[in-house]
PDB file of C-alpha atoms in Angstrom:
ATOM      1  CA  MET N   1      24.889-144.356  72.212  1.00  0.00           C
ATOM      2  CA  SER N   2      24.772-143.773  68.957  1.00  0.00           C
ATOM      3  CA  MET N   3      24.964-145.371  65.447  1.00  0.00           C
ATOM      4  CA  GLU N   4      24.852-144.086  61.716  1.00  0.00           C
ATOM      5  CA  ILE N   5      24.153-146.772  58.834  1.00  0.00           C
ATOM      6  CA  THR N   6      23.892-145.739  55.551  1.00  0.00           C
ATOM      7  CA  ASN N   7      22.555-147.403  52.313  1.00  0.00           C
ATOM      8  CA  ASN N   8      23.107-146.169  48.921  1.00  0.00           C
ATOM      9  CA  TYR N   9      20.295-146.470  46.236  1.00  0.00           C
ATOM     10  CA  SER N  10      20.346-148.253  43.654  1.00  0.00           C
ATOM     11  CA  ASP N  11      18.505-149.691  40.334  1.00  0.00           C
ATOM     12  CA  TYR N  12      15.515-151.486  40.924  1.00  0.00           C
ATOM     13  CA  GLY N  13      14.088-152.409  37.562  1.00  0.00           C
ATOM     14  CA  LYS N  14      10.611-152.130  36.385  1.00  0.00           C
ATOM     15  CA  GLY N  15       8.307-155.374  37.040  1.00  0.00           C
ATOM     16  CA  TYR N  16       5.086-153.046  36.251  1.00  0.00           C
ATOM     17  CA  THR N  17       2.165-155.219  36.126  1.00  0.00           C
ATOM     18  CA  ASN N  18      -0.057-152.551  34.760  1.00  0.00           C
ATOM     19  CA  THR N  19      -1.047-149.008  35.251  1.00  0.00           C
ATOM     20  CA  ALA N  20      -3.492-147.112  34.834  1.00  0.00           C
ATOM     21  CA  LYS N  21      -3.670-142.893  34.377  1.00  0.00           C
ATOM     22  CA  GLU N  22      -5.591-140.255  36.146  1.00  0.00           C
ATOM     23  CA  GLY N  23      -4.732-136.873  34.234  1.00  0.00           C
ATOM     24  CA  ASN N  24      -0.926-136.488  34.420  1.00  0.00           C
ATOM     25  CA  VAL N  25      -0.814-138.463  37.530  1.00  0.00           C
ATOM     26  CA  THR N  26      -0.186-142.844  36.809  1.00  0.00           C
ATOM     27  CA  THR N  27      -1.007-145.559  38.634  1.00  0.00           C
ATOM     28  CA  SER N  28       0.787-148.868  38.983  1.00  0.00           C
ATOM     29  CA  THR N  29       1.145-152.314  40.508  1.00  0.00           C
ATOM     30  CA  VAL N  30       4.106-153.232  41.157  1.00  0.00           C
ATOM     31  CA  GLU N  31       5.544-156.060  43.233  1.00  0.00           C
ATOM     32  CA  LEU N  32       7.664-154.575  46.401  1.00  0.00           C
ATOM     33  CA  LYS N  33      10.028-156.651  48.378  1.00  0.00           C
ATOM     34  CA  THR N  34       9.338-156.710  51.902  1.00  0.00           C
ATOM     35  CA  THR N  35      11.712-157.171  55.056  1.00  0.00           C
ATOM     36  CA  ILE N  36      10.860-161.564  55.431  1.00  0.00           C
ATOM     37  CA  GLY N  37      11.919-161.963  51.547  1.00  0.00           C
ATOM     38  CA  GLY N  38       9.131-161.848  50.253  1.00  0.00           C
ATOM     39  CA  THR N  39       7.194-159.593  47.828  1.00  0.00           C
ATOM     40  CA  LYS N  40       3.953-157.990  48.021  1.00  0.00           C
ATOM     41  CA  THR N  41       1.488-155.867  45.100  1.00  0.00           C
ATOM     42  CA  GLU N  42       1.256-152.532  45.992  1.00  0.00           C
ATOM     43  CA  GLN N  43       0.110-149.801  43.853  1.00  0.00           C
ATOM     44  CA  ILE N  44       2.404-146.824  43.303  1.00  0.00           C
ATOM     45  CA  LYS N  45       1.666-143.018  41.698  1.00  0.00           C
ATOM     46  CA  THR N  46       3.911-140.763  40.044  1.00  0.00           C
ATOM     47  CA  GLY N  47       3.560-138.159  37.272  1.00  0.00           C
ATOM     48  CA  TYR N  48       3.104-135.625  39.804  1.00  0.00           C
ATOM     49  CA  SER N  49       3.676-132.349  38.630  1.00  0.00           C
ATOM     50  CA  ASN N  50       4.814-130.231  41.911  1.00  0.00           C
ATOM     51  CA  VAL N  51       6.472-132.185  44.696  1.00  0.00           C
ATOM     52  CA  ASN N  52       4.257-130.852  47.491  1.00  0.00           C
ATOM     53  CA  ASP N  53       1.569-132.951  45.660  1.00  0.00           C
ATOM     54  CA  TYR N  54       3.772-135.797  45.714  1.00  0.00           C
ATOM     55  CA  SER N  55       4.669-136.185  48.960  1.00  0.00           C
ATOM     56  CA  LYS N  56       0.796-135.368  49.956  1.00  0.00           C
ATOM     57  CA  TYR N  57      -0.053-138.559  48.307  1.00  0.00           C
ATOM     58  CA  LEU N  58       2.869-140.530  50.037  1.00  0.00           C
ATOM     59  CA  GLN N  59       2.090-138.906  53.310  1.00  0.00           C
ATOM     60  CA  GLY N  60      -1.556-140.316  52.981  1.00  0.00           C
ATOM     61  CA  LYS N  61       0.616-143.967  52.862  1.00  0.00           C
ATOM     62  CA  TYR N  62       3.065-143.488  55.214  1.00  0.00           C
ATOM     63  CA  SER N  63       2.068-140.760  57.817  1.00  0.00           C
ATOM     64  CA  TYR N  64       5.628-140.822  59.383  1.00  0.00           C
ATOM     65  CA  MET N  65       7.214-139.408  56.492  1.00  0.00           C
ATOM     66  CA  ASN N  66       8.086-135.403  56.698  1.00  0.00           C
ATOM     67  CA  SER N  67       6.569-134.994  59.733  1.00  0.00           C
ATOM     68  CA  GLY N  68       8.362-134.402  62.442  1.00  0.00           C
ATOM     69  CA  THR N  69       8.804-136.769  65.283  1.00  0.00           C
ATOM     70  CA  THR N  70       6.768-139.162  65.470  1.00  0.00           C
ATOM     71  CA  SER N  71       7.057-142.619  67.877  1.00  0.00           C
ATOM     72  CA  MET N  72       7.284-146.433  66.153  1.00  0.00           C
ATOM     73  CA  GLN N  73       7.765-149.090  69.021  1.00  0.00           C
ATOM     74  CA  GLY N  74       7.946-146.325  71.499  1.00  0.00           C
ATOM     75  CA  VAL N  75      11.003-144.625  70.688  1.00  0.00           C
ATOM     76  CA  PRO N  76      11.381-141.638  68.956  1.00  0.00           C
ATOM     77  CA  THR N  77      11.449-141.819  65.268  1.00  0.00           C
ATOM     78  CA  THR N  78      11.950-139.037  62.599  1.00  0.00           C
ATOM     79  CA  VAL N  79      11.748-140.131  58.868  1.00  0.00           C
ATOM     80  CA  SER N  80      13.018-137.149  56.353  1.00  0.00           C
ATOM     81  CA  VAL N  81      13.192-137.306  52.489  1.00  0.00           C
ATOM     82  CA  SER N  82      15.060-135.072  50.699  1.00  0.00           C
ATOM     83  CA  GLY N  83      12.966-132.732  48.513  1.00  0.00           C
ATOM     84  CA  ALA N  84      15.306-133.466  45.297  1.00  0.00           C
ATOM     85  CA  PHE N  85      14.954-136.982  46.185  1.00  0.00           C
ATOM     86  CA  LEU N  86      11.253-136.440  45.843  1.00  0.00           C
ATOM     87  CA  LYS N  87      11.344-134.758  42.676  1.00  0.00           C
ATOM     88  CA  LYS N  88      13.466-136.940  40.758  1.00  0.00           C
ATOM     89  CA  CYS N  89      11.185-139.517  41.975  1.00  0.00           C
ATOM     90  CA  MET N  90       7.847-138.466  41.406  1.00  0.00           C
ATOM     91  CA  ASN N  91       8.029-138.496  37.655  1.00  0.00           C
ATOM     92  CA  ASP N  92      10.444-141.897  38.154  1.00  0.00           C
ATOM     93  CA  PRO N  93       8.819-144.907  38.468  1.00  0.00           C
ATOM     94  CA  GLU N  94      11.994-146.771  39.947  1.00  0.00           C
ATOM     95  CA  LYS N  95      12.632-144.358  41.819  1.00  0.00           C
ATOM     96  CA  ALA N  96       9.187-143.743  43.157  1.00  0.00           C
ATOM     97  CA  LYS N  97       9.446-148.335  43.723  1.00  0.00           C
ATOM     98  CA  TYR N  98      12.816-147.960  45.332  1.00  0.00           C
ATOM     99  CA  LEU N  99      11.344-145.116  47.988  1.00  0.00           C
ATOM    100  CA  GLU N 100       8.285-146.539  48.430  1.00  0.00           C
ATOM    101  CA  GLU N 101       9.684-149.935  49.388  1.00  0.00           C
ATOM    102  CA  ASN N 102      12.241-148.259  51.919  1.00  0.00           C
ATOM    103  CA  LEU N 103       9.723-146.313  53.544  1.00  0.00           C
ATOM    104  CA  ALA N 104       6.805-149.286  53.977  1.00  0.00           C
ATOM    105  CA  ALA N 105       9.477-151.309  55.427  1.00  0.00           C
ATOM    106  CA  LEU N 106      10.175-148.874  58.299  1.00  0.00           C
ATOM    107  CA  PRO N 107       7.904-150.145  60.885  1.00  0.00           C
ATOM    108  CA  ASP N 108       9.193-152.789  60.448  1.00  0.00           C
ATOM    109  CA  CYS N 109      12.929-152.088  60.660  1.00  0.00           C
ATOM    110  CA  ALA N 110      12.346-150.196  63.646  1.00  0.00           C
ATOM    111  CA  LYS N 111      10.931-153.245  65.857  1.00  0.00           C
ATOM    112  CA  SER N 112      13.836-154.834  64.433  1.00  0.00           C
ATOM    113  CA  ALA N 113      16.128-152.329  66.065  1.00  0.00           C
ATOM    114  CA  VAL N 114      14.267-152.762  68.926  1.00  0.00           C
ATOM    115  CA  ALA N 115      14.333-156.051  69.695  1.00  0.00           C
ATOM    116  CA  GLY N 116      17.672-156.733  68.228  1.00  0.00           C
ATOM    117  CA  CYS N 117      20.202-153.577  69.779  1.00  0.00           C
ATOM    118  CA  ARG N 118      21.526-153.698  73.228  1.00  0.00           C
ATOM    119  CA  GLY N 119      20.094-151.956  76.196  1.00  0.00           C
ATOM    120  CA  THR N 120      16.648-149.218  75.523  1.00  0.00           C
ATOM    121  CA  LEU N 121      16.736-147.227  71.977  1.00  0.00           C
ATOM    122  CA  THR N 122      16.120-143.887  73.080  1.00  0.00           C
ATOM    123  CA  ASN N 123      15.949-142.519  69.448  1.00  0.00           C
ATOM    124  CA  LEU N 124      15.377-143.810  65.786  1.00  0.00           C
ATOM    125  CA  SER N 125      16.549-141.891  63.081  1.00  0.00           C
ATOM    126  CA  TYR N 126      16.191-143.127  58.759  1.00  0.00           C
ATOM    127  CA  SER N 127      17.115-140.053  56.281  1.00  0.00           C
ATOM    128  CA  VAL N 128      16.998-140.364  52.452  1.00  0.00           C
ATOM    129  CA  ASP N 129      19.235-138.077  50.620  1.00  0.00           C
ATOM    130  CA  ALA N 130      19.241-136.055  47.670  1.00  0.00           C
ATOM    131  CA  ASN N 131      20.455-138.798  45.408  1.00  0.00           C
ATOM    132  CA  GLY N 132      18.250-141.655  47.523  1.00  0.00           C
ATOM    133  CA  ASN N 133      20.805-142.623  49.852  1.00  0.00           C
ATOM    134  CA  ILE N 134      19.135-143.860  53.416  1.00  0.00           C
ATOM    135  CA  SER N 135      21.087-143.446  56.215  1.00  0.00           C
ATOM    136  CA  VAL N 136      20.319-144.458  60.274  1.00  0.00           C
ATOM    137  CA  ALA N 137      20.999-143.398  62.885  1.00  0.00           C
ATOM    138  CA  ILE N 138      19.931-144.663  66.235  1.00  0.00           C
ATOM    139  CA  SER N 139      20.831-143.607  70.222  1.00  0.00           C
ATOM    140  CA  GLY N 140      20.295-145.599  73.084  1.00  0.00           C
ATOM    141  CA  THR N 141      21.024-146.919  76.923  1.00  0.00           C
ATOM    142  CA  SER N 142      22.038-149.491  78.678  1.00  0.00           C
ATOM    143  CA  ASP N 143      20.962-148.198  81.995  1.00  0.00           C
ATOM    144  CA  PRO N 144      17.077-147.093  81.171  1.00  0.00           C
ATOM    145  CA  ASP N 145      16.008-146.600  84.974  1.00  0.00           C
ATOM    146  CA  GLY N 146      18.348-144.953  86.015  1.00  0.00           C
ATOM    147  CA  LYS N 147      19.801-147.629  88.309  1.00  0.00           C
ATOM    148  CA  ILE N 148      24.058-147.650  86.820  1.00  0.00           C
ATOM    149  CA  ALA N 149      23.757-143.516  87.092  1.00  0.00           C
ATOM    150  CA  LYS N 150      22.206-143.518  90.063  1.00  0.00           C
ATOM    151  CA  GLU N 151      25.033-146.313  91.078  1.00  0.00           C
ATOM    152  CA  ASN N 152      28.072-144.371  90.137  1.00  0.00           C
ATOM    153  CA  ALA N 153      26.712-141.085  91.370  1.00  0.00           C
ATOM    154  CA  GLU N 154      26.573-142.468  95.382  1.00  0.00           C
ATOM    155  CA  ARG N 155      29.873-144.266  94.727  1.00  0.00           C
ATOM    156  CA  ARG N 156      31.659-141.041  93.608  1.00  0.00           C
ATOM    157  CA  ALA N 157      29.950-139.106  96.356  1.00  0.00           C
ATOM    158  CA  LYS N 158      31.204-141.386  98.365  1.00  0.00           C
ATOM    159  CA  GLU N 159      35.060-141.175  97.203  1.00  0.00           C
ATOM    160  CA  LYS N 160      34.417-137.457  97.313  1.00  0.00           C
ATOM    161  CA  LYS N 161      33.783-137.672 100.848  1.00  0.00           C
ATOM    162  CA  ALA N 162      36.632-139.984 101.602  1.00  0.00           C
ATOM    163  CA  ALA N 163      38.664-137.235 100.313  1.00  0.00           C
ATOM    164  CA  GLU N 164      37.485-134.302 101.370  1.00  0.00           C
ATOM    165  CA  GLU N 165      37.626-136.086 105.006  1.00  0.00           C
ATOM    166  CA  LYS N 166      41.656-137.350 103.810  1.00  0.00           C
ATOM    167  CA  ALA N 167      42.471-133.781 103.108  1.00  0.00           C
ATOM    168  CA  ALA N 168      40.164-132.597 106.402  1.00  0.00           C
ATOM    169  CA  GLU N 169      42.138-135.067 108.550  1.00  0.00           C
ATOM    170  CA  ARG N 170      45.332-133.883 106.585  1.00  0.00           C
ATOM    171  CA  ARG N 171      44.957-130.545 107.273  1.00  0.00           C
ATOM    172  CA  LYS N 172      43.920-130.809 111.221  1.00  0.00           C
ATOM    173  CA  GLU N 173      47.370-132.745 111.490  1.00  0.00           C
ATOM    174  CA  LYS N 174      49.025-129.925 109.399  1.00  0.00           C
ATOM    175  CA  LYS N 175      47.663-127.350 112.272  1.00  0.00           C
ATOM    176  CA  ALA N 176      48.382-129.257 115.348  1.00  0.00           C
ATOM    177  CA  GLU N 177      51.603-129.785 114.222  1.00  0.00           C
ATOM    178  CA  GLU N 178      52.164-125.815 113.716  1.00  0.00           C
ATOM    179  CA  GLU N 179      50.552-125.466 117.017  1.00  0.00           C
ATOM    180  CA  LYS N 180      52.945-127.632 118.648  1.00  0.00           C
ATOM    181  CA  ALA N 181      55.567-125.521 116.928  1.00  0.00           C
ATOM    182  CA  ALA N 182      54.458-122.497 117.926  1.00  0.00           C
ATOM    183  CA  GLU N 183      54.277-123.333 121.490  1.00  0.00           C
ATOM    184  CA  ARG N 184      58.203-124.995 121.389  1.00  0.00           C
ATOM    185  CA  ARG N 185      58.978-121.772 119.859  1.00  0.00           C
ATOM    186  CA  ALA N 186      56.710-119.674 122.912  1.00  0.00           C
ATOM    187  CA  GLU N 187      58.638-122.058 125.657  1.00  0.00           C
ATOM    188  CA  LYS N 188      61.723-120.765 123.875  1.00  0.00           C
ATOM    189  CA  LYS N 189      60.866-117.507 124.326  1.00  0.00           C
ATOM    190  CA  ALA N 190      59.955-117.437 127.255  1.00  0.00           C
ATOM    191  CA  ALA N 191      62.826-119.771 129.315  1.00  0.00           C
ATOM    192  CA  ASN N 192      65.295-117.516 127.330  1.00  0.00           C
ATOM    193  CA  GLU N 193      63.226-114.152 129.128  1.00  0.00           C
ATOM    194  CA  ALA N 194      63.240-115.818 132.029  1.00  0.00           C
ATOM    195  CA  ARG N 195      67.552-116.194 131.787  1.00  0.00           C
ATOM    196  CA  THR N 196      67.585-112.391 131.203  1.00  0.00           C
ATOM    197  CA  GLU N 197      65.019-111.416 134.067  1.00  0.00           C
ATOM    198  CA  MET N 198      67.281-113.374 136.482  1.00  0.00           C
ATOM    199  CA  GLY N 199      70.177-111.954 135.204  1.00  0.00           C
ATOM    200  CA  GLU N 200      72.663-114.786 133.879  1.00  0.00           C
ATOM    201  CA  TYR N 201      74.772-113.908 131.784  1.00  0.00           C
ATOM    202  CA  THR N 202      78.226-115.405 130.602  1.00  0.00           C
ATOM    203  CA  VAL N 203      81.552-112.782 129.850  1.00  0.00           C
ATOM    204  CA  SER N 204      84.718-113.992 128.289  1.00  0.00           C
ATOM    205  CA  ALA N 205      87.930-111.641 128.067  1.00  0.00           C
ATOM    206  CA  THR N 206      91.230-112.725 126.937  1.00  0.00           C
ATOM    207  CA  GLY N 207      94.684-111.327 127.541  1.00  0.00           C
ATOM    208  CA  THR N 208      98.463-112.019 128.520  1.00  0.00           C
ATOM    209  CA  ASP N 209      98.021-110.718 132.174  1.00  0.00           C
ATOM    210  CA  ILE N 210      96.190-112.319 134.615  1.00  0.00           C
ATOM    211  CA  LYS N 211      95.528-108.926 136.278  1.00  0.00           C
ATOM    212  CA  ALA N 212      94.215-107.217 132.903  1.00  0.00           C
ATOM    213  CA  VAL N 213      92.008-110.114 132.040  1.00  0.00           C
ATOM    214  CA  THR N 214      90.586-109.677 135.457  1.00  0.00           C
ATOM    215  CA  GLU N 215      89.598-106.313 134.953  1.00  0.00           C
ATOM    216  CA  LYS N 216      87.944-106.700 131.598  1.00  0.00           C
ATOM    217  CA  ILE N 217      85.785-109.024 133.782  1.00  0.00           C
ATOM    218  CA  ILE N 218      85.199-106.900 136.102  1.00  0.00           C
ATOM    219  CA  ALA N 219      84.291-103.361 133.858  1.00  0.00           C
ATOM    220  CA  ALA N 220      82.110-105.810 131.543  1.00  0.00           C
ATOM    221  CA  THR N 221      79.672-107.178 134.685  1.00  0.00           C
ATOM    222  CA  SER N 222      80.097-103.835 136.579  1.00  0.00           C
ATOM    223  CA  GLY N 223      78.696-102.274 134.058  1.00  0.00           C
ATOM    224  CA  THR N 224      82.432 -99.762 134.036  1.00  0.00           C
ATOM    225  CA  SER N 225      84.186 -99.035 131.166  1.00  0.00           C
ATOM    226  CA  ALA N 226      87.019-100.916 130.480  1.00  0.00           C
ATOM    227  CA  PRO N 227      91.011-100.349 130.802  1.00  0.00           C
ATOM    228  CA  THR N 228      91.848 -98.871 127.491  1.00  0.00           C
ATOM    229  CA  GLY N 229      93.521-101.365 125.260  1.00  0.00           C
ATOM    230  CA  ALA N 230      91.325-103.849 126.632  1.00  0.00           C
ATOM    231  CA  SER N 231      89.143-105.908 125.034  1.00  0.00           C
ATOM    232  CA  PHE N 232      85.898-108.571 125.889  1.00  0.00           C
ATOM    233  CA  ASP N 233      83.378-111.181 124.540  1.00  0.00           C
ATOM    234  CA  ILE N 234      79.793-111.385 126.230  1.00  0.00           C
ATOM    235  CA  LYS N 235      77.795-113.564 125.888  1.00  0.00           C
ATOM    236  CA  ALA N 236      74.150-114.007 127.072  1.00  0.00           C
TER     237      ALA N 236
END
């Protein structure tokens, strides 16, 4: 089972209470929405000169971001944020607030996914593209202990065995029929050979003169030549 959900970035507004600057980096105190419907006060930083430094700052707060496969609620999870969007966020407080608000909500979202999705989740994936669109993909199974798969495998094995036995029985019946037919042919052949060995024959002759017809019969059975003009059939 797999599913993908996409959420689009939207304008978050300001809502900053105070700011502090250290070099080019500005620390702002903001109110971030939480997954339970409230808000929490959080400090976010912007004004970085390069994406690498900004990424290190974010990973210090959200270790699961762009760190390969991690684990949330015991489920292998990946969280990836596009470098292009990080570049947009590092000097834009509104986008930075949007990003951190969602990164902070990830653990609770993963918990909700594990508790609310059917079956057992086997993979979670969160990604933020260059425009700030968030995609969530999950994979799972309704047979975590393999019981259903085992039962299905046993059923298929039984069905296969039954089909093979049925096919073998058909082959056996066909072979028996062929042997019986061969036996009948052999018996018929033996009977024909026996009749031949016993000298059995049938001779017929036709004509308009009884004496001539008789001579034809005698000639055919004795192996002598038939009278000129005679014709006859021998049926074995």
